[in-house]
Amino acid sequence: MSKKADSTKRERDPAATRQRLIDATVRLMLQQGFSATSVDQICKEAGMTKGGFFHHFENKEALGKAAVEWWGQMGTALYADAWKDTTLDPLEQLHRMFDIMVGFTRRSDDPVVCMVGMMSQEMSATNPVFQAACDKELNLWTTNVAKMLTAAKKRHKLKTKFDPMQVAWFLNSLWQGSMLVGKTCRSQELIRHNLKLARDYVDSLFANP
Amino acid sequence: MSKKADSTKRERDPAATRQRLIDATVRLMLQQGFSATSVDQICKEAGMTKGGFFHHFENKEALGKAAVEWWGQMGTALYADAWKDTTLDPLEQLHRMFDIMVGFTRRSDDPVVCMVGMMSQEMSATNPVFQAACDKELNLWTTNVAKMLTAAKKRHKLKTKFDPMQVAWFLNSLWQGSMLVGKTCRSQELIRHNLKLARDYVDSLFANP
DNA sequence: TTGGACATACAAACTGGTTGGTATGTAAAA
DNA sequence: TTTTACATACCAACCAGTTTGTATGTCCAA
């Protein structure tokens, strides 16, 4: 009866259309990268015409930025099981995070990839918008990991002194590099081995296993 | 007197021209990536016309492959000081390698980048030629590092058991990831911190420091 | 020693197709 | 009736690659 009662029935759903464009972009970009993905291609993938596209996004760059941001939100959601459960021993939180990352390598035979990493490598040197967007996402991941490491420091005896932020950047770099190398060498196992060593490395920082 | 005595005087030097094209490509690609670098741009940078370009390379892909291979040779030469001196304690060799890598971060204010890593991230999922070329270079680096680790295992007591090849992939991934993250976060210091932790990690595998 | 046949190393101009982006039209929703 | 959400048609610039022309070198025969 209310004016918005049948709003779900309307075929026109600009928010969903916008998301469709972002989804299509993510799908294509994860395989081809940004430059190699054309607006025409994105429109086709999303079942749109170019006119519609430029109604939702000012230009290709704006879409790319939106895609990176959406990827960041997705990622945060995927890590939430590990990151959000603060009742957990922070070391156990970190282990759960590693479990989630290992899980990424088992979801399919496609290589594990990260939009942020791909965009960083391809665009951050020339495009300040993408550089800033990627920098933000990388910092977010690192900060979350650093928080757990800091908390772990308080609950566990240390075997080695370390700076949580430095170790977190170390892990972020390793993770990004693992996806990069794993993609080219076509080996998910390589990624899993790296994650195993990283996990052991984190454990080795603390006295009590 | 010989027929080839004055061959150096000729202005036409196809080998040098070819190299000029490769150099130009490397310079442009390290900043913009492969897709974003056009053949016109490369020709302009190399002081060539397109007709000349396609005399030396069958297509853009062939040039890209040549550029990756040349980058690999360059890299091997840069690491030679550490890798080739087999009279050295292999652990010392590894330390020298880390020194060289740290040196890369101090050469200029420009980010430390790797053609192989960039090409891997951008092209290896879609282009089999580049995938194979990058895979080869990544394997070469890893194998060299693994050799030193294997040699180090024989001369030093172990604190932890480890597989040299796995650790070498771990280090390769970390190195590639460090350049990636360092570029986006605009921090050479981040890379140096990562290298410090990696160095300590390698040391931690052995009993005698 | 020289001169001509031939191959090599480029340059200039062009081609068909693609690029990101725009101008304009139209139907649905408010 | 106005605004929003698209579709259609179009554009100039650019893309990788080709065609064609020409200057330069190489080799062999006279």
XYZ file of C-alpha atoms (C1' of nucleotides) in Angstrom:
478
model
C 0.000 0.000 0.000
C 2.826 2.324 0.759
C 4.403 4.127 -2.119
C 7.500 1.967 -1.929
C 5.677 -1.307 -1.497
C 6.277 -2.430 -5.042
C 9.653 -0.817 -5.431
C 11.218 -4.276 -5.469
C 9.136 -5.151 -8.479
C 10.439 -2.363 -10.648
C 12.665 -3.526 -13.402
C 14.707 -0.405 -13.177
C 17.073 -0.781 -10.280
C 19.916 1.673 -10.654
C 21.784 0.458 -7.575
C 21.693 -3.099 -8.855
C 22.716 -1.946 -12.318
C 25.648 -0.109 -10.855
C 26.652 -3.203 -8.935
C 26.282 -5.290 -12.068
C 28.783 -3.035 -13.755
C 31.178 -3.345 -10.835
C 30.798 -7.115 -10.764
C 31.465 -7.346 -14.468
C 34.498 -5.125 -14.102
C 35.916 -7.213 -11.282
C 35.379 -10.404 -13.226
C 37.099 -9.093 -16.341
C 39.843 -7.180 -14.594
C 40.912 -10.115 -12.459
C 41.724 -11.937 -15.634
C 42.910 -9.217 -17.984
C 43.950 -6.280 -15.862
C 42.647 -2.741 -16.164
C 44.135 -1.434 -19.410
C 43.270 -4.543 -21.356
C 39.645 -4.378 -20.222
C 37.609 -2.021 -22.366
C 34.447 -0.194 -21.459
C 32.681 -1.897 -24.345
C 33.641 -5.266 -22.954
C 32.446 -4.333 -19.481
C 29.129 -3.140 -20.859
C 28.653 -6.339 -22.815
C 29.523 -8.448 -19.758
C 27.064 -6.467 -17.652
C 24.355 -6.494 -20.326
C 24.478 -2.742 -20.706
C 25.067 -0.166 -23.358
C 27.724 2.482 -23.168
C 25.218 5.246 -22.691
C 23.976 3.529 -19.566
C 27.480 2.976 -18.340
C 28.433 6.629 -18.489
C 25.262 7.499 -16.664
C 26.517 5.558 -13.637
C 30.213 6.348 -13.831
C 31.906 9.517 -14.910
C 34.655 7.602 -16.674
C 36.539 4.349 -16.730
C 38.763 5.481 -13.889
C 35.791 6.086 -11.595
C 34.593 2.548 -12.248
C 38.037 1.165 -11.530
C 38.145 2.991 -8.250
C 34.691 1.710 -7.315
C 35.789 -1.808 -8.213
C 38.852 -1.587 -5.977
C 36.768 -0.275 -3.106
C 34.184 -2.962 -3.537
C 36.948 -5.553 -3.618
C 38.205 -4.159 -0.334
C 34.790 -4.530 1.258
C 34.458 -8.067 -0.070
C 37.878 -8.935 1.297
C 37.149 -7.519 4.723
C 33.951 -9.562 4.813
C 35.815 -12.729 3.885
C 38.388 -12.181 6.619
C 35.728 -11.196 9.142
C 35.540 -14.657 10.737
C 39.142 -14.297 11.778
C 39.404 -10.575 12.346
C 36.184 -9.805 14.176
C 36.088 -12.510 16.821
C 37.992 -10.567 19.468
C 37.056 -13.046 22.185
C 39.525 -15.372 20.540
C 43.204 -15.615 21.397
C 44.764 -13.232 18.875
C 47.244 -15.896 17.859
C 44.313 -18.171 17.113
C 42.778 -15.315 15.137
C 45.911 -15.176 13.024
C 45.788 -18.905 12.477
C 42.202 -18.641 11.335
C 43.243 -15.941 8.922
C 45.861 -18.251 7.470
C 43.187 -20.942 7.208
C 41.016 -18.548 5.240
C 43.889 -17.693 2.926
C 44.652 -21.368 2.373
C 40.952 -21.755 1.648
C 41.269 -19.286 -1.231
C 43.722 -21.652 -2.894
C 41.264 -24.527 -2.697
C 38.131 -22.875 -3.973
C 38.841 -23.654 -7.599
C 41.603 -24.400 -10.069
C 41.726 -20.754 -11.116
C 44.677 -18.870 -9.708
C 44.193 -16.917 -6.509
C 44.249 -13.257 -7.435
C 43.746 -9.880 -5.776
C 42.365 -6.821 -7.528
C 44.336 -4.558 -5.251
C 47.579 -6.300 -6.047
C 46.904 -6.328 -9.753
C 45.843 -2.704 -9.797
C 48.851 -1.760 -7.693
C 51.282 -3.376 -10.047
C 49.674 -2.088 -13.215
C 48.437 1.366 -12.354
C 49.765 2.808 -9.116
C 52.879 4.295 -10.698
C 50.940 6.349 -13.248
C 47.480 6.905 -11.807
C 47.233 8.759 -8.482
C 43.584 7.815 -8.000
C 44.331 4.106 -8.185
C 47.504 4.527 -6.191
C 45.561 6.120 -3.351
C 42.750 3.571 -3.527
C 45.159 0.625 -3.444
C 47.313 2.202 -0.769
C 44.220 2.525 1.415
C 43.228 -1.114 0.987
C 46.752 -2.386 1.607
C 46.962 -0.289 4.758
C 43.631 -1.589 5.957
C 44.718 -5.215 5.663
C 48.035 -4.500 7.300
C 46.492 -2.569 10.154
C 44.097 -5.394 10.914
C 46.923 -7.906 11.024
C 49.062 -5.563 13.100
C 46.252 -5.246 15.640
C 46.155 -8.994 16.129
C 49.912 -9.124 16.453
C 49.847 -6.351 19.028
C 47.169 -8.161 20.999
C 49.134 -11.387 20.754
C 52.157 -9.633 22.178
C 50.199 -8.821 25.315
C 48.942 -12.335 25.898
C 51.985 -14.350 24.952
C 55.611 -14.384 25.923
C 57.888 -13.341 23.121
C 60.672 -15.437 21.718
C 61.803 -12.520 19.561
C 61.174 -8.804 19.751
C 59.263 -7.491 16.781
C 57.305 -4.523 15.527
C 53.725 -5.632 14.739
C 53.356 -3.163 11.894
C 56.589 -4.314 10.266
C 55.633 -7.948 10.551
C 52.182 -7.141 9.189
C 53.697 -5.457 6.118
C 55.976 -8.441 5.773
C 52.968 -10.753 5.701
C 51.034 -8.517 3.334
C 53.947 -8.392 0.925
C 54.406 -12.123 1.119
C 50.709 -12.678 0.454
C 50.635 -10.382 -2.543
C 53.851 -11.850 -3.872
C 52.576 -15.366 -3.378
C 49.502 -14.674 -5.486
C 51.668 -13.060 -8.145
C 54.188 -15.893 -8.330
C 51.524 -18.551 -7.912
C 49.622 -17.173 -10.869
C 52.588 -17.204 -13.210
C 53.969 -20.525 -12.023
C 50.464 -21.966 -12.067
C 50.780 -23.489 -8.641
C 48.359 -23.159 -5.782
C 50.576 -25.489 -3.849
C 53.363 -22.934 -3.965
C 51.042 -20.461 -2.282
C 50.107 -22.992 0.366
C 53.755 -23.706 1.122
C 54.406 -19.994 1.483
C 51.463 -19.683 3.842
C 52.733 -22.613 5.882
C 56.132 -20.961 6.271
C 54.477 -17.647 7.099
C 52.316 -19.313 9.726
C 55.338 -20.986 11.280
C 57.158 -17.691 11.169
C 54.422 -15.965 13.133
C 54.393 -18.818 15.646
C 58.144 -18.572 15.991
C 57.812 -15.044 17.297
C 56.133 -16.277 20.438
C 57.414 -18.533 23.212
C 54.327 -20.681 23.820
C 53.082 -22.631 20.850
C 93.049 -3.929 -43.688
C 90.527 -6.683 -43.175
C 87.142 -6.327 -44.747
C 85.482 -5.866 -41.375
C 87.986 -3.387 -40.038
C 85.734 -0.389 -40.450
C 82.508 -2.168 -39.718
C 82.272 -0.212 -36.498
C 82.086 3.038 -38.389
C 78.899 2.238 -40.162
C 75.949 4.174 -38.883
C 73.673 1.258 -39.458
C 73.954 -1.051 -36.525
C 70.962 -3.351 -36.449
C 71.966 -5.082 -33.231
C 72.268 -1.731 -31.487
C 68.977 -0.582 -32.951
C 67.290 -3.698 -31.706
C 68.748 -3.120 -28.265
C 67.617 0.508 -28.372
C 64.078 -0.722 -28.920
C 64.373 -3.152 -26.017
C 65.809 -0.461 -23.759
C 63.022 1.921 -24.665
C 60.458 -0.773 -24.015
C 61.897 -1.606 -20.619
C 61.975 2.052 -19.654
C 58.359 2.643 -20.654
C 56.981 -0.658 -19.436
C 58.483 -0.345 -15.980
C 56.412 2.750 -15.534
C 53.254 2.054 -17.498
C 53.006 -1.692 -17.910
C 52.676 -3.566 -21.168
C 49.155 -2.799 -22.363
C 49.447 0.893 -21.664
C 52.660 1.160 -23.646
C 52.014 1.528 -27.363
C 54.300 0.623 -30.214
C 54.199 4.257 -31.377
C 55.401 5.345 -27.973
C 58.208 2.814 -27.989
C 59.309 3.916 -31.448
C 59.313 7.540 -30.409
C 61.314 6.741 -27.280
C 63.818 4.752 -29.342
C 63.996 7.348 -32.118
C 62.535 4.952 -34.659
C 59.635 4.684 -37.000
C 57.108 1.926 -36.966
C 58.344 0.460 -40.217
C 61.730 -0.041 -38.656
C 60.248 -1.505 -35.533
C 58.381 -4.223 -37.339
C 61.504 -5.072 -39.235
C 63.178 -6.049 -35.985
C 60.234 -7.628 -34.181
C 57.413 -9.661 -35.581
C 54.906 -8.020 -33.278
C 54.510 -6.278 -29.961
C 54.434 -9.577 -28.129
C 57.826 -10.590 -29.506
C 59.298 -7.358 -28.226
C 57.741 -7.895 -24.831
C 59.238 -11.351 -24.639
C 62.645 -10.015 -25.655
C 62.349 -7.322 -23.000
C 61.568 -9.859 -20.280
C 64.487 -12.021 -21.334
C 66.840 -9.090 -21.397
C 65.617 -8.084 -17.964
C 66.427 -11.578 -16.754
C 69.970 -11.346 -18.065
C 70.404 -7.929 -16.498
C 69.139 -9.236 -13.180
C 71.411 -12.258 -13.193
C 74.355 -9.952 -13.868
C 73.372 -7.691 -10.967
C 73.149 -10.629 -8.584
C 76.349 -12.175 -9.919
C 78.525 -10.761 -7.131
C 76.547 -12.777 -4.635
C 75.619 -15.811 -6.673
C 78.851 -16.569 -8.497
C 81.409 -16.406 -5.723
C 81.168 -20.041 -4.730
C 84.315 -19.845 -2.609
C 82.228 -17.885 -0.155
C 80.247 -19.364 2.695
C 76.797 -19.843 1.124
C 75.196 -18.062 4.048
C 77.476 -15.141 3.352
C 76.441 -15.355 -0.295
C 72.824 -15.003 0.772
C 73.680 -12.025 2.921
C 75.410 -10.399 -0.027
C 72.313 -10.991 -2.089
C 70.226 -9.233 0.523
C 72.738 -6.397 0.461
C 72.309 -6.110 -3.289
C 68.536 -6.053 -2.928
C 68.731 -3.367 -0.264
C 71.008 -1.506 -2.670
C 68.204 -1.420 -5.226
C 66.112 0.573 -2.780
C 68.827 3.165 -2.399
C 69.737 3.789 -6.010
C 67.141 6.499 -6.493
C 63.839 7.797 -5.220
C 61.997 5.931 -7.937
C 60.238 2.820 -6.718
C 62.048 -0.486 -7.024
C 60.307 -2.435 -9.749
C 60.726 -5.703 -11.620
C 59.660 -6.282 -15.210
C 59.058 -9.936 -14.524
C 56.778 -9.178 -11.613
C 54.874 -6.539 -13.530
C 54.524 -8.704 -16.603
C 53.477 -11.638 -14.428
C 50.734 -9.708 -12.760
C 49.447 -8.037 -15.892
C 49.844 -10.634 -18.616
C 50.550 -14.144 -17.387
C 46.896 -15.082 -16.999
C 46.011 -14.247 -20.592
C 49.211 -14.552 -22.618
C 50.952 -17.943 -22.667
C 54.127 -16.495 -24.194
C 54.589 -14.034 -21.363
C 53.501 -16.582 -18.804
C 56.214 -18.960 -19.963
C 58.861 -16.230 -20.160
C 58.095 -14.952 -16.658
C 57.811 -18.445 -15.228
C 61.287 -19.169 -16.552
C 62.816 -16.082 -14.974
C 61.106 -16.658 -11.638
C 62.345 -20.238 -11.613
C 65.855 -19.121 -12.406
C 65.978 -16.737 -9.460
C 64.469 -19.317 -7.137
C 66.817 -22.060 -8.242
C 69.833 -19.878 -7.633
C 68.660 -19.052 -4.139
C 67.781 -22.679 -3.452
C 71.291 -23.732 -4.434
C 72.797 -21.401 -1.857
C 70.394 -22.660 0.791
C 71.251 -26.245 -0.040
C 74.952 -25.478 0.205
C 74.377 -23.660 3.475
C 72.629 -26.740 4.847
C 75.793 -28.748 4.323
C 78.103 -26.309 6.041
C 75.956 -25.218 8.946
C 74.011 -26.930 11.665
C 70.304 -26.496 11.317
C 68.052 -24.952 13.882
C 64.998 -25.919 11.863
C 64.462 -28.426 9.101
C 63.503 -26.829 5.845
C 63.200 -27.484 2.133
C 65.551 -25.120 0.231
C 63.250 -24.840 -2.755
C 60.260 -23.961 -0.574
C 62.216 -21.323 1.290
C 63.530 -19.948 -1.997
C 59.988 -19.575 -3.355
C 59.051 -17.958 -0.080
C 61.826 -15.410 -0.529
C 61.014 -14.834 -4.183
C 57.373 -14.213 -3.356
C 58.291 -11.894 -0.558
C 60.631 -9.955 -2.812
C 58.078 -9.565 -5.577
C 55.406 -8.634 -3.079
C 57.681 -6.131 -1.411
C 58.279 -4.306 -4.673
C 54.567 -4.349 -5.401
C 53.517 -3.013 -2.019
C 56.465 -0.641 -1.806
C 55.490 0.915 -5.117
C 51.906 1.561 -4.133
C 52.692 2.697 -0.605
C 55.560 4.772 -1.919
C 57.986 3.484 0.632
C 61.441 2.111 0.026
C 61.807 1.793 3.766
C 58.989 -0.736 3.815
C 60.970 -2.861 1.391
C 64.085 -2.555 3.519
C 62.206 -3.641 6.624
C 60.877 -6.650 4.757
C 64.367 -7.532 3.605
C 65.639 -7.213 7.155
C 63.015 -9.631 8.405
C 63.714 -11.988 5.514
C 67.419 -11.900 6.284
C 66.780 -12.654 9.940
C 64.442 -15.429 8.907
C 67.125 -17.087 6.809
C 69.607 -16.736 9.660
C 67.096 -18.255 12.048
C 67.115 -21.457 10.043
C 70.696 -22.131 11.039
C 72.243 -22.747 14.416
C 75.447 -20.752 14.114
C 75.057 -17.054 13.444
C 89.147 -2.846 -58.639
C 84.936 -2.101 -59.843
C 80.136 -2.435 -60.904
C 75.900 -4.482 -60.669
C 72.543 -7.927 -58.326
C 70.670 -8.595 -54.194
C 69.587 -8.388 -49.215
C 69.218 -5.589 -45.191
C 67.654 -1.641 -42.448
C 65.190 1.554 -42.103
C 61.215 5.704 -43.176
C 56.658 7.432 -44.578
C 52.139 6.874 -45.269
C 48.231 4.251 -44.727
C 44.490 0.649 -43.055
C 40.827 -1.507 -40.592
C 39.452 -1.820 -36.254
C 39.113 -0.293 -31.297
C 39.451 3.090 -27.784
C 37.161 6.178 -24.168
C 33.805 9.386 -24.375
C 29.570 12.302 -26.135
C 25.132 13.903 -28.120
C 20.744 12.734 -28.527
C 16.573 10.100 -28.093
C 13.064 7.631 -25.247
C 10.530 5.150 -21.868
C 9.695 4.532 -17.128
C 9.333 6.381 -12.540
C 8.325 10.252 -9.296
C 5.709 17.182 -16.037
C 10.093 16.694 -14.725
C 13.782 13.674 -13.559
C 16.058 9.369 -13.827
C 17.753 5.415 -16.304
C 18.835 3.778 -19.818
C 19.563 2.869 -25.549
C 21.242 4.355 -30.133
C 24.297 6.446 -32.919
C 28.229 8.746 -33.375
C 33.105 10.880 -32.877
C 38.108 11.938 -32.893
C 42.085 9.784 -31.289
C 44.635 5.935 -31.074
C 45.761 1.076 -31.721
C 48.754 -2.803 -33.823
C 50.113 -3.950 -38.032
C 50.918 -3.382 -43.475
C 52.361 -1.496 -47.734
C 55.502 0.682 -50.225
C 59.636 3.214 -51.075
C 64.603 4.091 -50.427
C 69.157 4.423 -48.691
C 72.754 1.444 -47.352
C 75.447 -2.425 -47.012
C 77.245 -7.347 -49.002
C 78.812 -10.401 -52.324
C 80.194 -11.969 -56.545
C 81.586 -11.573 -61.268
C 84.046 -9.075 -64.918
